[in-house]
Amino acid sequence: MLKKILAVFFITMIFPALAVAGMAGKAAPNFTLSSLDGKVLSLDKLKGTVVFLDFWASWCPPCKKEMPEIVRLAKKFNASDLSVVAVSVDKKKEHASGFMSTVPGAAGALTVLHDPEASVVAAYMAQAMPTSFIIDRSGVIRFVHFGYREEDPDEWVKEIESLLKGK
């Protein structure tokens, strides 16, 4: 019986991850959201740059560890080469903005969008927080990262650099 329970658990955990990973090589779903400061951004307006797209929430411990690394990533590259977009799924915008105000250097380094209905998260099938997508200049998802691991920032840089070399 325990084997059956573990098998069902494993299957329900692995298939969603495989579905999201299966998005690599596919066009990134377009979306339009408002930023925390009220500006509207559509993903298709970022074509021509590599996009680092991260889904996060202020209540998520790995997201809190990851966000300073995302700020460092944004500062490492020229904004004309890399657009860093962090999409908050917090229900209340003030939770997202309150958290972002505690992240050193975040202001102006990245674009923070608000998806309170989690409609964009659903389009990307991101079922874990955080989940990051690296999208090439033509709008195709090339890399997907689930959760946050300490080695992720080095991987992000390598992956982004590989896409920038293909200018």
JSON list of C-alpha atoms in Angstrom, two decimals:
[
{"chain": "A", "resi": 1, "resn": "MET", "atom": "CA", "xyz": [0.00, 0.00, 0.00]},
{"chain": "A", "resi": 2, "resn": "LEU", "atom": "CA", "xyz": [2.80, 2.43, 0.88]},
{"chain": "A", "resi": 3, "resn": "LYS", "atom": "CA", "xyz": [4.41, 1.77, -2.52]},
{"chain": "A", "resi": 4, "resn": "LYS", "atom": "CA", "xyz": [1.15, 2.68, -4.28]},
{"chain": "A", "resi": 5, "resn": "ILE", "atom": "CA", "xyz": [0.81, 5.89, -2.27]},
{"chain": "A", "resi": 6, "resn": "LEU", "atom": "CA", "xyz": [4.42, 6.84, -3.02]},
{"chain": "A", "resi": 7, "resn": "ALA", "atom": "CA", "xyz": [3.93, 6.04, -6.72]},
{"chain": "A", "resi": 8, "resn": "VAL", "atom": "CA", "xyz": [0.83, 8.24, -6.93]},
{"chain": "A", "resi": 9, "resn": "PHE", "atom": "CA", "xyz": [2.61, 11.03, -5.06]},
{"chain": "A", "resi": 10, "resn": "PHE", "atom": "CA", "xyz": [5.62, 10.80, -7.39]},
{"chain": "A", "resi": 11, "resn": "ILE", "atom": "CA", "xyz": [3.45, 10.82, -10.51]},
{"chain": "A", "resi": 12, "resn": "THR", "atom": "CA", "xyz": [1.42, 13.83, -9.37]},
{"chain": "A", "resi": 13, "resn": "MET", "atom": "CA", "xyz": [4.62, 15.72, -8.58]},
{"chain": "A", "resi": 14, "resn": "ILE", "atom": "CA", "xyz": [6.64, 14.79, -11.66]},
{"chain": "A", "resi": 15, "resn": "PHE", "atom": "CA", "xyz": [4.03, 15.25, -14.41]},
{"chain": "A", "resi": 16, "resn": "PRO", "atom": "CA", "xyz": [3.40, 18.95, -13.74]},
{"chain": "A", "resi": 17, "resn": "ALA", "atom": "CA", "xyz": [7.16, 19.53, -13.71]},
{"chain": "A", "resi": 18, "resn": "LEU", "atom": "CA", "xyz": [7.49, 17.65, -16.99]},
{"chain": "A", "resi": 19, "resn": "ALA", "atom": "CA", "xyz": [4.67, 19.70, -18.50]},
{"chain": "A", "resi": 20, "resn": "VAL", "atom": "CA", "xyz": [6.42, 22.96, -17.61]},
{"chain": "A", "resi": 21, "resn": "ALA", "atom": "CA", "xyz": [9.79, 21.63, -18.74]},
{"chain": "A", "resi": 22, "resn": "GLY", "atom": "CA", "xyz": [8.06, 20.64, -21.97]},
{"chain": "A", "resi": 23, "resn": "MET", "atom": "CA", "xyz": [7.50, 24.34, -22.65]},
{"chain": "A", "resi": 24, "resn": "ALA", "atom": "CA", "xyz": [11.19, 24.72, -23.52]},
{"chain": "A", "resi": 25, "resn": "GLY", "atom": "CA", "xyz": [11.43, 25.23, -27.26]},
{"chain": "A", "resi": 26, "resn": "LYS", "atom": "CA", "xyz": [7.90, 26.66, -27.50]},
{"chain": "A", "resi": 27, "resn": "ALA", "atom": "CA", "xyz": [6.81, 30.26, -27.93]},
{"chain": "A", "resi": 28, "resn": "ALA", "atom": "CA", "xyz": [6.39, 32.05, -24.62]},
{"chain": "A", "resi": 29, "resn": "PRO", "atom": "CA", "xyz": [2.72, 32.85, -24.00]},
{"chain": "A", "resi": 30, "resn": "ASN", "atom": "CA", "xyz": [2.17, 36.58, -24.40]},
{"chain": "A", "resi": 31, "resn": "PHE", "atom": "CA", "xyz": [0.62, 38.51, -21.54]},
{"chain": "A", "resi": 32, "resn": "THR", "atom": "CA", "xyz": [-0.09, 42.05, -20.44]},
{"chain": "A", "resi": 33, "resn": "LEU", "atom": "CA", "xyz": [0.15, 43.01, -16.76]},
{"chain": "A", "resi": 34, "resn": "SER", "atom": "CA", "xyz": [0.57, 46.15, -14.69]},
{"chain": "A", "resi": 35, "resn": "SER", "atom": "CA", "xyz": [3.75, 46.87, -12.80]},
{"chain": "A", "resi": 36, "resn": "LEU", "atom": "CA", "xyz": [3.74, 47.74, -9.12]},
{"chain": "A", "resi": 37, "resn": "ASP", "atom": "CA", "xyz": [4.04, 51.40, -10.12]},
{"chain": "A", "resi": 38, "resn": "GLY", "atom": "CA", "xyz": [1.05, 51.18, -12.49]},
{"chain": "A", "resi": 39, "resn": "LYS", "atom": "CA", "xyz": [2.77, 50.91, -15.89]},
{"chain": "A", "resi": 40, "resn": "VAL", "atom": "CA", "xyz": [1.46, 48.33, -18.33]},
{"chain": "A", "resi": 41, "resn": "LEU", "atom": "CA", "xyz": [3.83, 45.86, -19.99]},
{"chain": "A", "resi": 42, "resn": "SER", "atom": "CA", "xyz": [3.22, 43.20, -22.62]},
{"chain": "A", "resi": 43, "resn": "LEU", "atom": "CA", "xyz": [5.77, 40.44, -23.07]},
{"chain": "A", "resi": 44, "resn": "ASP", "atom": "CA", "xyz": [5.72, 40.85, -26.85]},
{"chain": "A", "resi": 45, "resn": "LYS", "atom": "CA", "xyz": [7.15, 44.38, -26.41]},
{"chain": "A", "resi": 46, "resn": "LEU", "atom": "CA", "xyz": [10.36, 42.75, -25.11]},
{"chain": "A", "resi": 47, "resn": "LYS", "atom": "CA", "xyz": [11.10, 40.82, -28.30]},
{"chain": "A", "resi": 48, "resn": "GLY", "atom": "CA", "xyz": [14.64, 41.56, -29.39]},
{"chain": "A", "resi": 49, "resn": "THR", "atom": "CA", "xyz": [16.00, 41.10, -25.88]},
{"chain": "A", "resi": 50, "resn": "VAL", "atom": "CA", "xyz": [16.60, 37.96, -23.88]},
{"chain": "A", "resi": 51, "resn": "VAL", "atom": "CA", "xyz": [13.99, 37.83, -21.10]},
{"chain": "A", "resi": 52, "resn": "PHE", "atom": "CA", "xyz": [14.47, 36.37, -17.63]},
{"chain": "A", "resi": 53, "resn": "LEU", "atom": "CA", "xyz": [10.90, 35.81, -16.41]},
{"chain": "A", "resi": 54, "resn": "ASP", "atom": "CA", "xyz": [10.42, 34.82, -12.78]},
{"chain": "A", "resi": 55, "resn": "PHE", "atom": "CA", "xyz": [7.20, 33.95, -10.97]},
{"chain": "A", "resi": 56, "resn": "TRP", "atom": "CA", "xyz": [7.37, 34.59, -7.23]},
{"chain": "A", "resi": 57, "resn": "ALA", "atom": "CA", "xyz": [5.40, 35.52, -4.11]},
{"chain": "A", "resi": 58, "resn": "SER", "atom": "CA", "xyz": [6.25, 37.49, -0.99]},
{"chain": "A", "resi": 59, "resn": "TRP", "atom": "CA", "xyz": [5.18, 34.56, 1.24]},
{"chain": "A", "resi": 60, "resn": "CYS", "atom": "CA", "xyz": [7.59, 32.13, -0.48]},
{"chain": "A", "resi": 61, "resn": "PRO", "atom": "CA", "xyz": [10.85, 31.47, 1.44]},
{"chain": "A", "resi": 62, "resn": "PRO", "atom": "CA", "xyz": [12.86, 30.34, -1.62]},
{"chain": "A", "resi": 63, "resn": "CYS", "atom": "CA", "xyz": [11.63, 33.45, -3.48]},
{"chain": "A", "resi": 64, "resn": "LYS", "atom": "CA", "xyz": [13.02, 35.62, -0.70]},
{"chain": "A", "resi": 65, "resn": "LYS", "atom": "CA", "xyz": [16.42, 33.94, -1.10]},
{"chain": "A", "resi": 66, "resn": "GLU", "atom": "CA", "xyz": [16.26, 34.19, -4.88]},
{"chain": "A", "resi": 67, "resn": "MET", "atom": "CA", "xyz": [15.25, 37.86, -5.31]},
{"chain": "A", "resi": 68, "resn": "PRO", "atom": "CA", "xyz": [18.62, 39.45, -4.37]},
{"chain": "A", "resi": 69, "resn": "GLU", "atom": "CA", "xyz": [20.24, 37.11, -6.92]},
{"chain": "A", "resi": 70, "resn": "ILE", "atom": "CA", "xyz": [17.76, 38.23, -9.57]},
{"chain": "A", "resi": 71, "resn": "VAL", "atom": "CA", "xyz": [18.69, 41.85, -8.83]},
{"chain": "A", "resi": 72, "resn": "ARG", "atom": "CA", "xyz": [22.39, 40.96, -9.24]},
{"chain": "A", "resi": 73, "resn": "LEU", "atom": "CA", "xyz": [21.54, 39.21, -12.51]},
{"chain": "A", "resi": 74, "resn": "ALA", "atom": "CA", "xyz": [19.71, 42.28, -13.80]},
{"chain": "A", "resi": 75, "resn": "LYS", "atom": "CA", "xyz": [22.69, 44.50, -12.96]},
{"chain": "A", "resi": 76, "resn": "LYS", "atom": "CA", "xyz": [25.18, 42.13, -14.61]},
{"chain": "A", "resi": 77, "resn": "PHE", "atom": "CA", "xyz": [23.77, 42.61, -18.11]},
{"chain": "A", "resi": 78, "resn": "ASN", "atom": "CA", "xyz": [22.99, 45.61, -20.27]},
{"chain": "A", "resi": 79, "resn": "ALA", "atom": "CA", "xyz": [19.25, 46.36, -20.23]},
{"chain": "A", "resi": 80, "resn": "SER", "atom": "CA", "xyz": [19.24, 46.40, -24.05]},
{"chain": "A", "resi": 81, "resn": "ASP", "atom": "CA", "xyz": [20.36, 42.74, -23.99]},
{"chain": "A", "resi": 82, "resn": "LEU", "atom": "CA", "xyz": [18.43, 41.35, -21.01]},
{"chain": "A", "resi": 83, "resn": "SER", "atom": "CA", "xyz": [15.00, 42.24, -19.66]},
{"chain": "A", "resi": 84, "resn": "VAL", "atom": "CA", "xyz": [14.40, 40.96, -16.14]},
{"chain": "A", "resi": 85, "resn": "VAL", "atom": "CA", "xyz": [10.72, 40.59, -15.29]},
{"chain": "A", "resi": 86, "resn": "ALA", "atom": "CA", "xyz": [9.54, 39.40, -11.88]},
{"chain": "A", "resi": 87, "resn": "VAL", "atom": "CA", "xyz": [5.84, 38.51, -11.74]},
{"chain": "A", "resi": 88, "resn": "SER", "atom": "CA", "xyz": [4.30, 38.52, -8.28]},
{"chain": "A", "resi": 89, "resn": "VAL", "atom": "CA", "xyz": [1.33, 36.25, -7.66]},
{"chain": "A", "resi": 90, "resn": "ASP", "atom": "CA", "xyz": [0.50, 37.92, -4.35]},
{"chain": "A", "resi": 91, "resn": "LYS", "atom": "CA", "xyz": [-3.23, 38.64, -4.04]},
{"chain": "A", "resi": 92, "resn": "LYS", "atom": "CA", "xyz": [-2.52, 42.11, -2.65]},
{"chain": "A", "resi": 93, "resn": "LYS", "atom": "CA", "xyz": [-0.20, 44.46, -4.49]},
{"chain": "A", "resi": 94, "resn": "GLU", "atom": "CA", "xyz": [0.98, 45.99, -1.21]},
{"chain": "A", "resi": 95, "resn": "HIS", "atom": "CA", "xyz": [2.41, 42.61, -0.14]},
{"chain": "A", "resi": 96, "resn": "ALA", "atom": "CA", "xyz": [4.54, 42.49, -3.28]},
{"chain": "A", "resi": 97, "resn": "SER", "atom": "CA", "xyz": [5.61, 46.13, -3.06]},
{"chain": "A", "resi": 98, "resn": "GLY", "atom": "CA", "xyz": [6.32, 45.81, 0.67]},
{"chain": "A", "resi": 99, "resn": "PHE", "atom": "CA", "xyz": [8.60, 42.85, 0.06]},
{"chain": "A", "resi": 100, "resn": "MET", "atom": "CA", "xyz": [10.35, 44.50, -2.90]},
{"chain": "A", "resi": 101, "resn": "SER", "atom": "CA", "xyz": [11.08, 47.57, -0.78]},
{"chain": "A", "resi": 102, "resn": "THR", "atom": "CA", "xyz": [13.24, 45.33, 1.43]},
{"chain": "A", "resi": 103, "resn": "VAL", "atom": "CA", "xyz": [15.37, 44.01, -1.47]},
{"chain": "A", "resi": 104, "resn": "PRO", "atom": "CA", "xyz": [18.49, 46.18, -1.82]},
{"chain": "A", "resi": 105, "resn": "GLY", "atom": "CA", "xyz": [18.99, 47.59, -5.30]},
{"chain": "A", "resi": 106, "resn": "ALA", "atom": "CA", "xyz": [15.73, 46.24, -6.70]},
{"chain": "A", "resi": 107, "resn": "ALA", "atom": "CA", "xyz": [14.27, 49.64, -7.58]},
{"chain": "A", "resi": 108, "resn": "GLY", "atom": "CA", "xyz": [15.04, 50.31, -11.22]},
{"chain": "A", "resi": 109, "resn": "ALA", "atom": "CA", "xyz": [16.97, 47.06, -11.71]},
{"chain": "A", "resi": 110, "resn": "LEU", "atom": "CA", "xyz": [14.04, 44.93, -12.78]},
{"chain": "A", "resi": 111, "resn": "THR", "atom": "CA", "xyz": [10.42, 45.19, -13.79]},
{"chain": "A", "resi": 112, "resn": "VAL", "atom": "CA", "xyz": [8.02, 43.86, -11.17]},
{"chain": "A", "resi": 113, "resn": "LEU", "atom": "CA", "xyz": [4.57, 42.94, -12.45]},
{"chain": "A", "resi": 114, "resn": "HIS", "atom": "CA", "xyz": [1.48, 41.92, -10.49]},
{"chain": "A", "resi": 115, "resn": "ASP", "atom": "CA", "xyz": [-0.64, 38.88, -11.40]},
{"chain": "A", "resi": 116, "resn": "PRO", "atom": "CA", "xyz": [-3.17, 38.67, -8.53]},
{"chain": "A", "resi": 117, "resn": "GLU", "atom": "CA", "xyz": [-5.45, 36.29, -10.43]},
{"chain": "A", "resi": 118, "resn": "ALA", "atom": "CA", "xyz": [-2.49, 34.02, -11.32]},
{"chain": "A", "resi": 119, "resn": "SER", "atom": "CA", "xyz": [-3.65, 33.96, -14.94]},
{"chain": "A", "resi": 120, "resn": "VAL", "atom": "CA", "xyz": [-0.15, 34.33, -16.37]},
{"chain": "A", "resi": 121, "resn": "VAL", "atom": "CA", "xyz": [1.22, 31.73, -13.97]},
{"chain": "A", "resi": 122, "resn": "ALA", "atom": "CA", "xyz": [-1.46, 29.36, -15.26]},
{"chain": "A", "resi": 123, "resn": "ALA", "atom": "CA", "xyz": [-0.54, 30.08, -18.89]},
{"chain": "A", "resi": 124, "resn": "TYR", "atom": "CA", "xyz": [3.06, 29.12, -18.08]},
{"chain": "A", "resi": 125, "resn": "MET", "atom": "CA", "xyz": [1.95, 26.13, -15.98]},
{"chain": "A", "resi": 126, "resn": "ALA", "atom": "CA", "xyz": [4.27, 27.28, -13.19]},
{"chain": "A", "resi": 127, "resn": "GLN", "atom": "CA", "xyz": [3.08, 25.23, -10.23]},
{"chain": "A", "resi": 128, "resn": "ALA", "atom": "CA", "xyz": [6.03, 25.89, -7.92]},
{"chain": "A", "resi": 129, "resn": "MET", "atom": "CA", "xyz": [7.27, 29.13, -6.46]},
{"chain": "A", "resi": 130, "resn": "PRO", "atom": "CA", "xyz": [9.60, 30.38, -7.73]},
{"chain": "A", "resi": 131, "resn": "THR", "atom": "CA", "xyz": [9.72, 29.23, -11.35]},
{"chain": "A", "resi": 132, "resn": "SER", "atom": "CA", "xyz": [11.92, 31.01, -13.88]},
{"chain": "A", "resi": 133, "resn": "PHE", "atom": "CA", "xyz": [11.92, 31.00, -17.67]},
{"chain": "A", "resi": 134, "resn": "ILE", "atom": "CA", "xyz": [14.69, 32.26, -19.90]},
{"chain": "A", "resi": 135, "resn": "ILE", "atom": "CA", "xyz": [13.25, 33.39, -23.22]},
{"chain": "A", "resi": 136, "resn": "ASP", "atom": "CA", "xyz": [15.35, 34.08, -26.32]},
{"chain": "A", "resi": 137, "resn": "ARG", "atom": "CA", "xyz": [15.24, 37.25, -28.44]},
{"chain": "A", "resi": 138, "resn": "SER", "atom": "CA", "xyz": [12.56, 35.82, -30.73]},
{"chain": "A", "resi": 139, "resn": "GLY", "atom": "CA", "xyz": [10.21, 34.92, -27.84]},
{"chain": "A", "resi": 140, "resn": "VAL", "atom": "CA", "xyz": [10.96, 31.21, -27.49]},
{"chain": "A", "resi": 141, "resn": "ILE", "atom": "CA", "xyz": [11.37, 29.62, -24.04]},
{"chain": "A", "resi": 142, "resn": "ARG", "atom": "CA", "xyz": [14.86, 28.10, -23.91]},
{"chain": "A", "resi": 143, "resn": "PHE", "atom": "CA", "xyz": [15.40, 27.27, -20.23]},
{"chain": "A", "resi": 144, "resn": "VAL", "atom": "CA", "xyz": [13.12, 26.55, -17.25]},
{"chain": "A", "resi": 145, "resn": "HIS", "atom": "CA", "xyz": [14.12, 26.51, -13.56]},
{"chain": "A", "resi": 146, "resn": "PHE", "atom": "CA", "xyz": [11.87, 25.17, -10.77]},
{"chain": "A", "resi": 147, "resn": "GLY", "atom": "CA", "xyz": [12.35, 26.44, -7.25]},
{"chain": "A", "resi": 148, "resn": "TYR", "atom": "CA", "xyz": [15.62, 28.01, -6.21]},
{"chain": "A", "resi": 149, "resn": "ARG", "atom": "CA", "xyz": [19.00, 26.37, -5.70]},
{"chain": "A", "resi": 150, "resn": "GLU", "atom": "CA", "xyz": [22.21, 28.17, -4.78]},
{"chain": "A", "resi": 151, "resn": "GLU", "atom": "CA", "xyz": [23.78, 27.14, -8.09]},
{"chain": "A", "resi": 152, "resn": "ASP", "atom": "CA", "xyz": [20.93, 28.66, -10.13]},
{"chain": "A", "resi": 153, "resn": "PRO", "atom": "CA", "xyz": [22.46, 32.16, -10.55]},
{"chain": "A", "resi": 154, "resn": "ASP", "atom": "CA", "xyz": [25.58, 30.71, -12.20]},
{"chain": "A", "resi": 155, "resn": "GLU", "atom": "CA", "xyz": [23.39, 28.59, -14.48]},
{"chain": "A", "resi": 156, "resn": "TRP", "atom": "CA", "xyz": [21.24, 31.61, -15.38]},
{"chain": "A", "resi": 157, "resn": "VAL", "atom": "CA", "xyz": [24.32, 33.59, -16.41]},
{"chain": "A", "resi": 158, "resn": "LYS", "atom": "CA", "xyz": [25.66, 30.75, -18.59]},
{"chain": "A", "resi": 159, "resn": "GLU", "atom": "CA", "xyz": [22.29, 30.23, -20.24]},
{"chain": "A", "resi": 160, "resn": "ILE", "atom": "CA", "xyz": [21.76, 33.94, -20.88]},
{"chain": "A", "resi": 161, "resn": "GLU", "atom": "CA", "xyz": [25.27, 34.35, -22.25]},
{"chain": "A", "resi": 162, "resn": "SER", "atom": "CA", "xyz": [24.68, 31.40, -24.59]},
{"chain": "A", "resi": 163, "resn": "LEU", "atom": "CA", "xyz": [21.60, 33.17, -25.96]},
{"chain": "A", "resi": 164, "resn": "LEU", "atom": "CA", "xyz": [23.35, 36.53, -26.26]},
{"chain": "A", "resi": 165, "resn": "LYS", "atom": "CA", "xyz": [26.18, 34.97, -28.28]},
{"chain": "A", "resi": 166, "resn": "GLY", "atom": "CA", "xyz": [23.62, 34.07, -30.90]},
{"chain": "A", "resi": 167, "resn": "LYS", "atom": "CA", "xyz": [22.85, 37.75, -31.59]}
]
